[in-house]
Amino acid sequence: MTLPTFVAVGAPSGGTGAVTPGLPAGWAADDCHALVTNTKRAEAQVSVTGYTFYAAAIPTGDNKVSVFLRNAQSGDAAPTVPDSGDHTYAVIIGFRNPNGGTCTVDASFAAAVVNAASTAVSWPDLTTPGADRMVLQVLADGLDATGARFSGQTNANLSNLAERFDNGITSNGGGGLVIVTGEKATAGAIGNTAGTLTSATQALLTISIEAAGSGSQAITGALFTDSQAFYGATVAPGTVIITGALVSDADAFYGAMVSASYAVSATLVADSDTFYAAAVTASNAIAGLLFTDPDTFFAATITADGATQTITGELFANDNAFFGATIAPEAPAIPNRGGFWGGRVTKRFRDEQREQLKEALRREAETTELLGDAYDRANGVAKVAFEAVGVPVPASIPDSIVAVARRAPDHITTALVNDLLRAIATYQRQQLEEEEAMVLLLVA
């Protein structure tokens, strides 16, 4: 809770007609303005436009003191206090709620009058209904003079006791005003404020003022959609001022309720983000994460020409390495000289193999025919050679080639041997090729 603070006292105004007291210097909207007047006791109570009459103390003598109240508004001008029928003296004192907003004047007040010749002042006691009150004490006297007339204020229950105004006028018998303020930290009786006055006739009032909205204000309701750190908030009385970061991240704020009609004047969250759950239609199934990051691919399926081939395991550890692939073959692996595994022989390949085999058989027939011609030619040459040298023709001509060569002319021997060797080499090469082709065909 916080006390109201004193702002200033405006310029006083006095005379026998209407008067216009000035507003306190440095005043602001929502300040509490207390208009205090001294008028002749016998005259009717005046009213002041824009101000609410609060209380008056009316002695049996000539002078009474009255208090009018107003919460200042932007654009206010000095008020006019109408002619009371005799003398009128008026002054305005201002107070401010340091928390923002207005001040509140307690409903109860204490009034007293002194008609004896004593100059001793004793403002009446008042019990404040709560703590942190500014106590306003005013006095009207009948001294026909100007200048100070009061001194020596004391009160053991009030702190910061101070005289705020002390002056008067001389019109129609004249009169003066004295204003004293003090602070009461706790609820309860304030006791009597004493002092000394140069005049005997007195009318006194004691008033207590509080800062509107003082006391703890409860905020109820769900503030956040989830549990977040709530820290750094300061809630002050009156207009609620919330400062500091309220949450550790941006969450929806809703449902706040303030127990009194106090405005929340700060933004509670940095922004209002809404999170919507992802909607998946019935026909679309999400079977897990396909990627743990942009580099890793899981559960790929590769479709080949024949049956579907499944590759399982992680394919990539990163952008560069390929490992862990398993290919399910359609047929048992077939090892051969070419290192071919898991292959499939298509119709086109079988047709090519058949054509190759036909070609090999044709070449074999040609080779056989060529070899026969070579043998026939060798037999003929050998027979001529044997007859030329007078040697009987043996049963196995190839086995006797060496013997023939020793006796036959060089050109005959050379031609015979070269033809025969070429024929045999060609036959052996063709035979090897045909055997390999046959193996491939049988495997296929």
CSV table of C-alpha atoms in Angstrom, one decimal:
chain,number,residue,atom,x,y,z
A,1,MET,CA,0.0,0.0,0.0
A,2,THR,CA,1.1,3.6,-0.7
A,3,LEU,CA,0.3,7.0,0.7
A,4,PRO,CA,-1.0,9.8,-1.4
A,5,THR,CA,1.5,12.6,-1.9
A,6,PHE,CA,1.2,16.4,-1.5
A,7,VAL,CA,1.3,18.3,-4.8
A,8,ALA,CA,0.9,22.0,-4.0
A,9,VAL,CA,-1.4,24.7,-2.8
A,10,GLY,CA,-2.9,27.0,-5.4
A,11,ALA,CA,-3.1,30.8,-5.2
A,12,PRO,CA,-5.9,31.9,-2.7
A,13,SER,CA,-8.7,34.2,-3.6
A,14,GLY,CA,-10.9,36.4,-1.3
A,15,GLY,CA,-13.4,39.2,-1.3
A,16,THR,CA,-17.0,40.1,-0.8
A,17,GLY,CA,-18.3,38.7,-4.0
A,18,ALA,CA,-17.5,35.6,-6.1
A,19,VAL,CA,-13.9,34.4,-5.9
A,20,THR,CA,-11.6,32.2,-8.2
A,21,PRO,CA,-8.9,30.3,-6.3
A,22,GLY,CA,-6.1,29.0,-8.6
A,23,LEU,CA,-5.3,25.4,-9.3
A,24,PRO,CA,-2.2,23.9,-7.6
A,25,ALA,CA,1.1,24.3,-9.6
A,26,GLY,CA,2.1,21.1,-11.3
A,27,TRP,CA,-1.3,19.5,-11.0
A,28,ALA,CA,-2.3,16.5,-13.3
A,29,ALA,CA,-5.4,14.6,-14.3
A,30,ASP,CA,-6.7,12.3,-11.5
A,31,ASP,CA,-5.2,14.5,-8.7
A,32,CYS,CA,-7.5,15.0,-5.7
A,33,HIS,CA,-8.3,18.7,-5.3
A,34,ALA,CA,-9.6,19.8,-1.9
A,35,LEU,CA,-11.2,23.3,-2.1
A,36,VAL,CA,-11.3,24.9,1.4
A,37,THR,CA,-13.4,28.1,2.1
A,38,ASN,CA,-13.9,30.5,5.0
A,39,THR,CA,-17.4,32.2,4.9
A,40,LYS,CA,-19.7,33.9,7.4
A,41,ARG,CA,-21.5,31.4,9.6
A,42,ALA,CA,-25.0,32.8,9.1
A,43,GLU,CA,-24.8,32.7,5.3
A,44,ALA,CA,-26.2,29.7,3.3
A,45,GLN,CA,-23.8,27.0,2.2
A,46,VAL,CA,-22.6,27.8,-1.3
A,47,SER,CA,-22.1,25.2,-4.0
A,48,VAL,CA,-19.2,25.1,-6.5
A,49,THR,CA,-19.7,23.8,-10.1
A,50,GLY,CA,-17.6,20.7,-10.7
A,51,TYR,CA,-16.9,20.1,-7.0
A,52,THR,CA,-18.7,18.0,-4.4
A,53,PHE,CA,-19.4,19.4,-1.0
A,54,TYR,CA,-17.8,17.2,1.7
A,55,ALA,CA,-18.2,18.7,5.2
A,56,ALA,CA,-18.3,22.0,7.1
A,57,ALA,CA,-17.6,23.0,10.7
A,58,ILE,CA,-19.9,25.8,11.9
A,59,PRO,CA,-19.1,27.7,15.1
A,60,THR,CA,-21.4,30.1,17.0
A,61,GLY,CA,-19.2,33.0,15.9
A,62,ASP,CA,-18.9,34.5,12.4
A,63,ASN,CA,-16.6,32.1,10.5
A,64,LYS,CA,-17.1,28.5,9.3
A,65,VAL,CA,-14.8,26.2,7.3
A,66,SER,CA,-16.1,24.1,4.4
A,67,VAL,CA,-14.4,21.5,2.2
A,68,PHE,CA,-15.3,20.6,-1.5
A,69,LEU,CA,-13.7,17.8,-3.4
A,70,ARG,CA,-12.9,17.0,-7.1
A,71,ASN,CA,-10.8,14.5,-9.1
A,72,ALA,CA,-9.0,16.7,-11.5
A,73,GLN,CA,-9.6,16.1,-15.2
A,74,SER,CA,-7.5,17.2,-18.2
A,75,GLY,CA,-8.5,20.7,-19.3
A,76,ASP,CA,-9.7,21.8,-15.8
A,77,ALA,CA,-9.7,25.6,-15.1
A,78,ALA,CA,-9.8,27.5,-11.8
A,79,PRO,CA,-13.3,27.2,-10.3
A,80,THR,CA,-15.6,30.0,-9.3
A,81,VAL,CA,-16.9,30.1,-5.7
A,82,PRO,CA,-20.1,32.2,-5.7
A,83,ASP,CA,-20.8,35.1,-3.4
A,84,SER,CA,-21.7,33.9,0.1
A,85,GLY,CA,-23.4,37.1,1.1
A,86,ASP,CA,-20.5,38.4,3.2
A,87,HIS,CA,-16.8,37.6,2.9
A,88,THR,CA,-15.4,34.6,1.1
A,89,TYR,CA,-11.9,33.3,1.2
A,90,ALA,CA,-10.9,30.1,-0.8
A,91,VAL,CA,-7.8,28.0,-1.6
A,92,ILE,CA,-7.2,24.6,-3.3
A,93,ILE,CA,-4.7,22.0,-2.1
A,94,GLY,CA,-3.8,19.0,-4.3
A,95,PHE,CA,-2.9,15.4,-3.6
A,96,ARG,CA,-1.7,12.6,-6.0
A,97,ASN,CA,-2.0,8.8,-6.1
A,98,PRO,CA,1.6,7.7,-6.9
A,99,ASN,CA,0.3,4.5,-8.4
A,100,GLY,CA,-1.8,6.2,-11.0
A,101,GLY,CA,-5.6,6.7,-10.8
A,102,THR,CA,-7.4,8.7,-8.2
A,103,CYS,CA,-7.4,9.2,-4.4
A,104,THR,CA,-10.4,8.3,-2.2
A,105,VAL,CA,-11.5,10.5,0.8
A,106,ASP,CA,-12.8,8.4,3.7
A,107,ALA,CA,-16.5,8.9,4.5
A,108,SER,CA,-16.0,9.8,8.1
A,109,PHE,CA,-14.5,13.1,9.3
A,110,ALA,CA,-14.2,15.0,12.6
A,111,ALA,CA,-15.4,18.5,13.2
A,112,ALA,CA,-14.9,20.8,16.1
A,113,VAL,CA,-15.6,24.5,17.1
A,114,VAL,CA,-14.0,26.7,19.7
A,115,ASN,CA,-15.8,29.8,20.8
A,116,ALA,CA,-13.8,30.6,23.9
A,117,ALA,CA,-11.1,33.2,24.1
A,118,SER,CA,-8.3,30.6,24.2
A,119,THR,CA,-5.7,30.6,21.4
A,120,ALA,CA,-4.8,27.0,21.9
A,121,VAL,CA,-5.6,24.8,18.9
A,122,SER,CA,-6.7,21.2,19.1
A,123,TRP,CA,-7.9,19.5,15.9
A,124,PRO,CA,-10.4,16.7,16.7
A,125,ASP,CA,-9.3,13.1,16.8
A,126,LEU,CA,-10.3,10.8,13.9
A,127,THR,CA,-10.1,7.0,13.6
A,128,THR,CA,-8.8,6.0,10.1
A,129,PRO,CA,-10.4,2.9,8.6
A,130,GLY,CA,-7.2,1.7,7.0
A,131,ALA,CA,-3.5,2.2,6.9
A,132,ASP,CA,-1.5,4.7,4.7
A,133,ARG,CA,-3.7,7.7,5.0
A,134,MET,CA,-2.9,11.3,4.3
A,135,VAL,CA,-4.5,13.4,7.1
A,136,LEU,CA,-5.8,16.8,6.1
A,137,GLN,CA,-6.6,19.3,8.9
A,138,VAL,CA,-8.2,22.7,8.1
A,139,LEU,CA,-9.1,25.7,10.3
A,140,ALA,CA,-11.1,28.9,9.8
A,141,ASP,CA,-10.6,31.9,12.1
A,142,GLY,CA,-12.2,35.4,12.3
A,143,LEU,CA,-9.0,37.5,12.5
A,144,ASP,CA,-9.4,40.6,10.3
A,145,ALA,CA,-5.9,40.5,9.0
A,146,THR,CA,-3.5,39.0,6.5
A,147,GLY,CA,-0.4,37.0,7.0
A,148,ALA,CA,0.6,34.1,9.3
A,149,ARG,CA,-1.5,33.5,12.4
A,150,PHE,CA,-0.7,29.8,13.3
A,151,SER,CA,2.4,28.0,14.6
A,152,GLY,CA,3.7,25.0,16.6
A,153,GLN,CA,1.8,22.0,15.2
A,154,THR,CA,2.4,18.7,17.0
A,155,ASN,CA,1.0,15.2,16.9
A,156,ALA,CA,2.8,12.1,18.1
A,157,ASN,CA,0.7,9.7,15.8
A,158,LEU,CA,1.4,11.6,12.5
A,159,SER,CA,4.6,11.7,10.6
A,160,ASN,CA,5.8,14.4,8.2
A,161,LEU,CA,3.5,16.9,9.9
A,162,ALA,CA,3.6,20.2,8.0
A,163,GLU,CA,1.9,23.5,7.7
A,164,ARG,CA,0.8,24.0,4.0
A,165,PHE,CA,-1.2,27.3,4.2
A,166,ASP,CA,-1.7,30.2,6.6
A,167,ASN,CA,-3.2,33.5,5.5
A,168,GLY,CA,-6.4,35.7,5.6
A,169,ILE,CA,-8.4,38.7,4.2
A,170,THR,CA,-9.9,41.8,5.7
A,171,SER,CA,-13.1,42.2,3.7
A,172,ASN,CA,-16.4,42.6,5.8
A,173,GLY,CA,-14.7,41.7,9.0
A,174,GLY,CA,-12.4,39.2,7.2
A,175,GLY,CA,-11.1,35.8,8.2
A,176,GLY,CA,-8.3,33.4,7.5
A,177,LEU,CA,-7.5,29.8,6.7
A,178,VAL,CA,-4.9,27.4,8.1
A,179,ILE,CA,-4.0,24.0,6.4
A,180,VAL,CA,-1.9,21.3,8.0
A,181,THR,CA,-1.1,17.7,6.7
A,182,GLY,CA,0.4,14.6,8.2
A,183,GLU,CA,0.8,10.9,7.4
A,184,LYS,CA,-0.8,8.0,9.2
A,185,ALA,CA,0.9,4.6,8.5
A,186,THR,CA,-1.5,2.4,10.4
A,187,ALA,CA,-5.2,2.2,10.9
A,188,GLY,CA,-6.7,3.6,14.1
A,189,ALA,CA,-7.0,6.9,16.1
A,190,ILE,CA,-4.8,9.8,15.0
A,191,GLY,CA,-5.1,11.7,18.3
A,192,ASN,CA,-5.3,15.5,18.5
A,193,THR,CA,-3.1,17.9,16.6
A,194,ALA,CA,-2.1,20.9,18.7
A,195,GLY,CA,-0.9,24.3,17.8
A,196,THR,CA,-1.2,28.0,18.7
A,197,LEU,CA,-3.5,30.6,16.9
A,198,THR,CA,-3.4,34.4,17.3
A,199,SER,CA,-7.2,34.5,17.2
A,200,ALA,CA,-9.7,32.8,19.5
A,201,THR,CA,-12.7,31.9,17.3
A,202,GLN,CA,-12.1,28.6,15.4
A,203,ALA,CA,-13.8,26.0,13.3
A,204,LEU,CA,-11.8,22.9,12.6
A,205,LEU,CA,-12.1,19.7,10.4
A,206,THR,CA,-10.0,16.5,10.2
A,207,ILE,CA,-10.2,14.4,7.0
A,208,SER,CA,-8.3,11.3,5.9
A,209,ILE,CA,-7.4,10.5,2.3
A,210,GLU,CA,-6.1,7.2,0.8
A,211,ALA,CA,-4.6,6.3,-2.6
A,212,ALA,CA,-7.4,4.6,-4.6
A,213,GLY,CA,-6.8,1.0,-5.3
A,214,SER,CA,-4.3,0.4,-2.5
A,215,GLY,CA,-3.9,-3.1,-1.2
A,216,SER,CA,-3.1,-6.4,-3.0
A,217,GLN,CA,-5.1,-7.1,-6.1
A,218,ALA,CA,-5.7,-10.8,-6.9
A,219,ILE,CA,-5.4,-12.0,-10.4
A,220,THR,CA,-7.4,-15.2,-11.0
A,221,GLY,CA,-8.1,-17.5,-13.9
A,222,ALA,CA,-5.9,-19.6,-16.1
A,223,LEU,CA,-3.2,-17.4,-17.5
A,224,PHE,CA,-1.3,-19.8,-19.7
A,225,THR,CA,-2.1,-22.8,-21.8
A,226,ASP,CA,0.8,-24.8,-20.3
A,227,SER,CA,3.2,-24.6,-17.4
A,228,GLN,CA,5.8,-21.9,-18.0
A,229,ALA,CA,8.1,-19.9,-15.9
A,230,PHE,CA,6.3,-16.8,-14.6
A,231,TYR,CA,8.7,-14.2,-13.3
A,232,GLY,CA,9.5,-10.5,-13.1
A,233,ALA,CA,5.9,-9.2,-12.8
A,234,THR,CA,5.2,-6.3,-10.5
A,235,VAL,CA,1.5,-5.6,-9.8
A,236,ALA,CA,0.9,-2.2,-8.2
A,237,PRO,CA,-2.3,-0.9,-6.6
A,238,GLY,CA,-4.7,1.2,-8.6
A,239,THR,CA,-4.2,0.8,-12.3
A,240,VAL,CA,-2.4,-2.6,-12.6
A,241,ILE,CA,1.1,-2.1,-14.1
A,242,ILE,CA,2.8,-5.4,-15.1
A,243,THR,CA,6.4,-5.1,-16.0
A,244,GLY,CA,9.1,-7.5,-17.0
A,245,ALA,CA,9.0,-10.7,-19.1
A,246,LEU,CA,6.1,-12.9,-18.0
A,247,VAL,CA,6.9,-16.1,-19.8
A,248,SER,CA,10.1,-17.8,-21.0
A,249,ASP,CA,8.6,-18.3,-24.5
A,250,ALA,CA,5.6,-17.1,-26.6
A,251,ASP,CA,2.4,-18.8,-25.4
A,252,ALA,CA,-1.3,-17.9,-25.8
A,253,PHE,CA,-2.5,-15.7,-23.0
A,254,TYR,CA,-6.2,-15.9,-22.1
A,255,GLY,CA,-8.7,-16.0,-19.3
A,256,ALA,CA,-7.1,-13.5,-17.0
A,257,MET,CA,-9.5,-11.9,-14.4
A,258,VAL,CA,-8.6,-9.0,-12.1
A,259,SER,CA,-10.7,-9.0,-8.9
A,260,ALA,CA,-11.4,-5.3,-9.2
A,261,SER,CA,-11.9,-3.0,-12.2
A,262,TYR,CA,-8.3,-2.3,-12.8
A,263,ALA,CA,-6.8,-2.0,-16.3
A,264,VAL,CA,-3.9,-4.3,-17.3
A,265,SER,CA,-1.7,-1.8,-19.1
A,266,ALA,CA,1.2,-3.9,-20.4
A,267,THR,CA,1.5,-6.6,-23.0
A,268,LEU,CA,1.7,-9.9,-21.3
A,269,VAL,CA,3.4,-12.0,-24.0
A,270,ALA,CA,5.7,-11.2,-26.8
A,271,ASP,CA,3.2,-12.4,-29.5
A,272,SER,CA,0.3,-14.7,-29.9
A,273,ASP,CA,1.3,-17.9,-31.6
A,274,THR,CA,-1.2,-20.6,-32.4
A,275,PHE,CA,-0.1,-24.2,-32.9
A,276,TYR,CA,-2.4,-26.5,-34.9
A,277,ALA,CA,-2.0,-30.3,-34.9
A,278,ALA,CA,-1.2,-31.8,-38.3
A,279,ALA,CA,-4.2,-33.5,-40.0
A,280,VAL,CA,-3.6,-36.7,-41.9
A,281,THR,CA,-6.4,-38.0,-44.2
A,282,ALA,CA,-7.6,-41.6,-43.9
A,283,SER,CA,-6.0,-42.6,-47.2
A,284,ASN,CA,-2.5,-41.3,-46.3
A,285,ALA,CA,-0.5,-43.4,-43.8
A,286,ILE,CA,2.7,-42.1,-42.2
A,287,ALA,CA,4.7,-45.2,-41.5
A,288,GLY,CA,7.7,-43.6,-39.7
A,289,LEU,CA,10.4,-41.2,-40.5
A,290,LEU,CA,11.9,-41.6,-44.0
A,291,PHE,CA,15.0,-39.5,-43.1
A,292,THR,CA,16.8,-38.9,-39.9
A,293,ASP,CA,18.5,-36.0,-41.6
A,294,PRO,CA,19.0,-34.9,-45.2
A,295,ASP,CA,21.7,-37.6,-45.7
A,296,THR,CA,20.2,-40.8,-44.5
A,297,PHE,CA,17.6,-42.8,-46.4
A,298,PHE,CA,15.8,-45.9,-44.9
A,299,ALA,CA,13.6,-48.6,-46.2
A,300,ALA,CA,14.0,-48.2,-50.0
A,301,THR,CA,12.3,-50.5,-52.4
A,302,ILE,CA,13.8,-51.0,-55.9
A,303,THR,CA,11.7,-52.6,-58.6
A,304,ALA,CA,13.6,-54.6,-61.2
A,305,ASP,CA,12.5,-56.0,-64.6
A,306,GLY,CA,11.3,-59.2,-63.0
A,307,ALA,CA,10.2,-59.6,-59.5
A,308,THR,CA,10.5,-56.8,-56.9
A,309,GLN,CA,14.0,-56.6,-55.5
A,310,THR,CA,14.1,-55.3,-51.9
A,311,ILE,CA,17.1,-53.4,-50.5
A,312,THR,CA,17.1,-53.4,-46.7
A,313,GLY,CA,19.3,-51.7,-44.2
A,314,GLU,CA,20.7,-48.2,-44.2
A,315,LEU,CA,21.8,-47.2,-47.6
A,316,PHE,CA,23.8,-44.1,-46.7
A,317,ALA,CA,25.7,-43.0,-43.6
A,318,ASN,CA,26.1,-39.6,-45.1
A,319,ASP,CA,26.4,-38.1,-48.6
A,320,ASN,CA,29.3,-40.2,-49.6
A,321,ALA,CA,29.3,-43.8,-48.2
A,322,PHE,CA,27.1,-46.6,-49.5
A,323,PHE,CA,26.8,-49.7,-47.4
A,324,GLY,CA,24.5,-52.3,-46.0
A,325,ALA,CA,22.4,-53.0,-49.2
A,326,THR,CA,21.1,-56.6,-49.5
A,327,ILE,CA,19.6,-57.6,-52.9
A,328,ALA,CA,17.3,-60.7,-52.9
A,329,PRO,CA,18.1,-62.5,-56.2
A,330,GLU,CA,15.5,-64.2,-58.3
A,331,ALA,CA,17.6,-67.3,-59.0
A,332,PRO,CA,20.6,-68.9,-57.4
A,333,ALA,CA,23.9,-67.2,-58.1
A,334,ILE,CA,25.8,-68.6,-61.1
A,335,PRO,CA,29.6,-68.4,-60.8
A,336,ASN,CA,31.6,-68.5,-64.0
A,337,ARG,CA,34.8,-67.1,-65.4
A,338,GLY,CA,33.2,-63.6,-65.7
A,339,GLY,CA,32.2,-63.3,-62.0
A,340,PHE,CA,28.5,-62.9,-62.7
A,341,TRP,CA,26.2,-63.2,-59.7
A,342,GLY,CA,22.5,-63.0,-59.3
A,343,GLY,CA,21.9,-62.4,-63.0
A,344,ARG,CA,18.8,-63.3,-65.1
A,345,VAL,CA,19.1,-64.7,-68.7
A,346,THR,CA,16.6,-63.0,-70.9
A,347,LYS,CA,15.1,-64.4,-74.1
A,348,ARG,CA,17.2,-62.0,-76.2
A,349,PHE,CA,20.4,-63.5,-74.6
A,350,ARG,CA,19.2,-67.1,-75.3
A,351,ASP,CA,18.6,-66.3,-79.0
A,352,GLU,CA,22.0,-64.8,-79.3
A,353,GLN,CA,23.6,-67.9,-77.7
A,354,ARG,CA,21.8,-70.1,-80.2
A,355,GLU,CA,23.0,-68.1,-83.1
A,356,GLN,CA,26.5,-68.2,-81.7
A,357,LEU,CA,26.3,-72.0,-81.4
A,358,LYS,CA,25.1,-72.4,-85.0
A,359,GLU,CA,27.9,-70.3,-86.2
A,360,ALA,CA,30.4,-72.4,-84.2
A,361,LEU,CA,29.0,-75.6,-85.7
A,362,ARG,CA,29.3,-74.1,-89.2
A,363,ARG,CA,32.9,-73.1,-88.5
A,364,GLU,CA,33.6,-76.6,-87.1
A,365,ALA,CA,32.3,-78.2,-90.3
A,366,GLU,CA,34.4,-75.8,-92.4
A,367,THR,CA,37.4,-76.6,-90.3
A,368,THR,CA,36.9,-80.3,-90.6
A,369,GLU,CA,36.6,-80.0,-94.3
A,370,LEU,CA,39.7,-77.9,-94.4
A,371,LEU,CA,41.6,-80.3,-92.3
A,372,GLY,CA,40.5,-83.2,-94.6
A,373,ASP,CA,41.8,-81.3,-97.6
A,374,ALA,CA,45.1,-80.7,-95.8
A,375,TYR,CA,45.4,-84.3,-95.0
A,376,ASP,CA,44.5,-85.3,-98.6
A,377,ARG,CA,47.0,-82.8,-99.9
A,378,ALA,CA,49.6,-84.0,-97.5
A,379,ASN,CA,49.0,-87.6,-98.4
A,380,GLY,CA,49.4,-86.8,-102.1
A,381,VAL,CA,52.6,-84.8,-101.6
A,382,ALA,CA,54.0,-87.5,-99.4
A,383,LYS,CA,53.2,-90.2,-101.8
A,384,VAL,CA,54.9,-88.3,-104.6
A,385,ALA,CA,57.9,-87.6,-102.4
A,386,PHE,CA,58.2,-91.2,-101.3
A,387,GLU,CA,58.0,-92.4,-104.9
A,388,ALA,CA,60.5,-89.8,-106.0
A,389,VAL,CA,63.1,-91.1,-103.6
A,390,GLY,CA,62.2,-94.7,-104.1
A,391,VAL,CA,60.8,-95.2,-100.6
A,392,PRO,CA,57.7,-97.3,-100.1
A,393,VAL,CA,54.6,-95.3,-98.9
A,394,PRO,CA,54.0,-96.1,-95.2
A,395,ALA,CA,50.6,-96.8,-93.6
A,396,SER,CA,50.6,-93.6,-91.4
A,397,ILE,CA,51.7,-90.6,-93.4
A,398,PRO,CA,51.8,-88.1,-90.5
A,399,ASP,CA,54.1,-90.3,-88.5
A,400,SER,CA,56.5,-90.5,-91.5
A,401,ILE,CA,56.7,-86.8,-92.2
A,402,VAL,CA,60.0,-86.4,-90.6
A,403,ALA,CA,61.5,-89.3,-92.5
A,404,VAL,CA,60.1,-87.9,-95.8
A,405,ALA,CA,61.5,-84.4,-94.9
A,406,ARG,CA,65.0,-85.8,-94.7
A,407,ARG,CA,65.0,-87.0,-98.3
A,408,ALA,CA,62.4,-84.9,-100.1
A,409,PRO,CA,63.3,-81.6,-101.8
A,410,ASP,CA,63.1,-78.5,-99.4
A,411,HIS,CA,60.1,-76.8,-101.1
A,412,ILE,CA,58.0,-80.0,-100.9
A,413,THR,CA,58.8,-80.5,-97.2
A,414,THR,CA,58.1,-76.9,-96.3
A,415,ALA,CA,54.8,-76.8,-98.0
A,416,LEU,CA,53.6,-80.0,-96.5
A,417,VAL,CA,54.6,-79.2,-93.0
A,418,ASN,CA,53.2,-75.6,-93.0
A,419,ASP,CA,49.8,-76.7,-94.4
A,420,LEU,CA,49.5,-79.5,-92.0
A,421,LEU,CA,50.4,-77.5,-88.9
A,422,ARG,CA,48.0,-74.6,-89.9
A,423,ALA,CA,45.2,-77.0,-90.4
A,424,ILE,CA,45.8,-78.7,-87.0
A,425,ALA,CA,46.0,-75.3,-85.2
A,426,THR,CA,42.9,-74.0,-86.8
A,427,TYR,CA,41.0,-77.1,-85.8
A,428,GLN,CA,42.1,-77.0,-82.2
A,429,ARG,CA,41.2,-73.3,-81.8
A,430,GLN,CA,37.8,-73.8,-83.3
A,431,GLN,CA,37.1,-76.8,-81.2
A,432,LEU,CA,38.0,-74.9,-78.0
A,433,GLU,CA,35.6,-72.0,-78.9
A,434,GLU,CA,32.8,-74.4,-79.6
A,435,GLU,CA,33.2,-76.2,-76.3
A,436,GLU,CA,32.9,-72.9,-74.4
A,437,ALA,CA,29.9,-71.8,-76.4
A,438,MET,CA,28.2,-75.2,-75.7
A,439,VAL,CA,28.9,-74.8,-71.9
A,440,LEU,CA,27.2,-71.3,-71.9
A,441,LEU,CA,24.2,-72.7,-73.8
A,442,LEU,CA,23.7,-75.6,-71.5
A,443,VAL,CA,24.0,-73.5,-68.4
A,444,ALA,CA,21.4,-71.0,-69.8
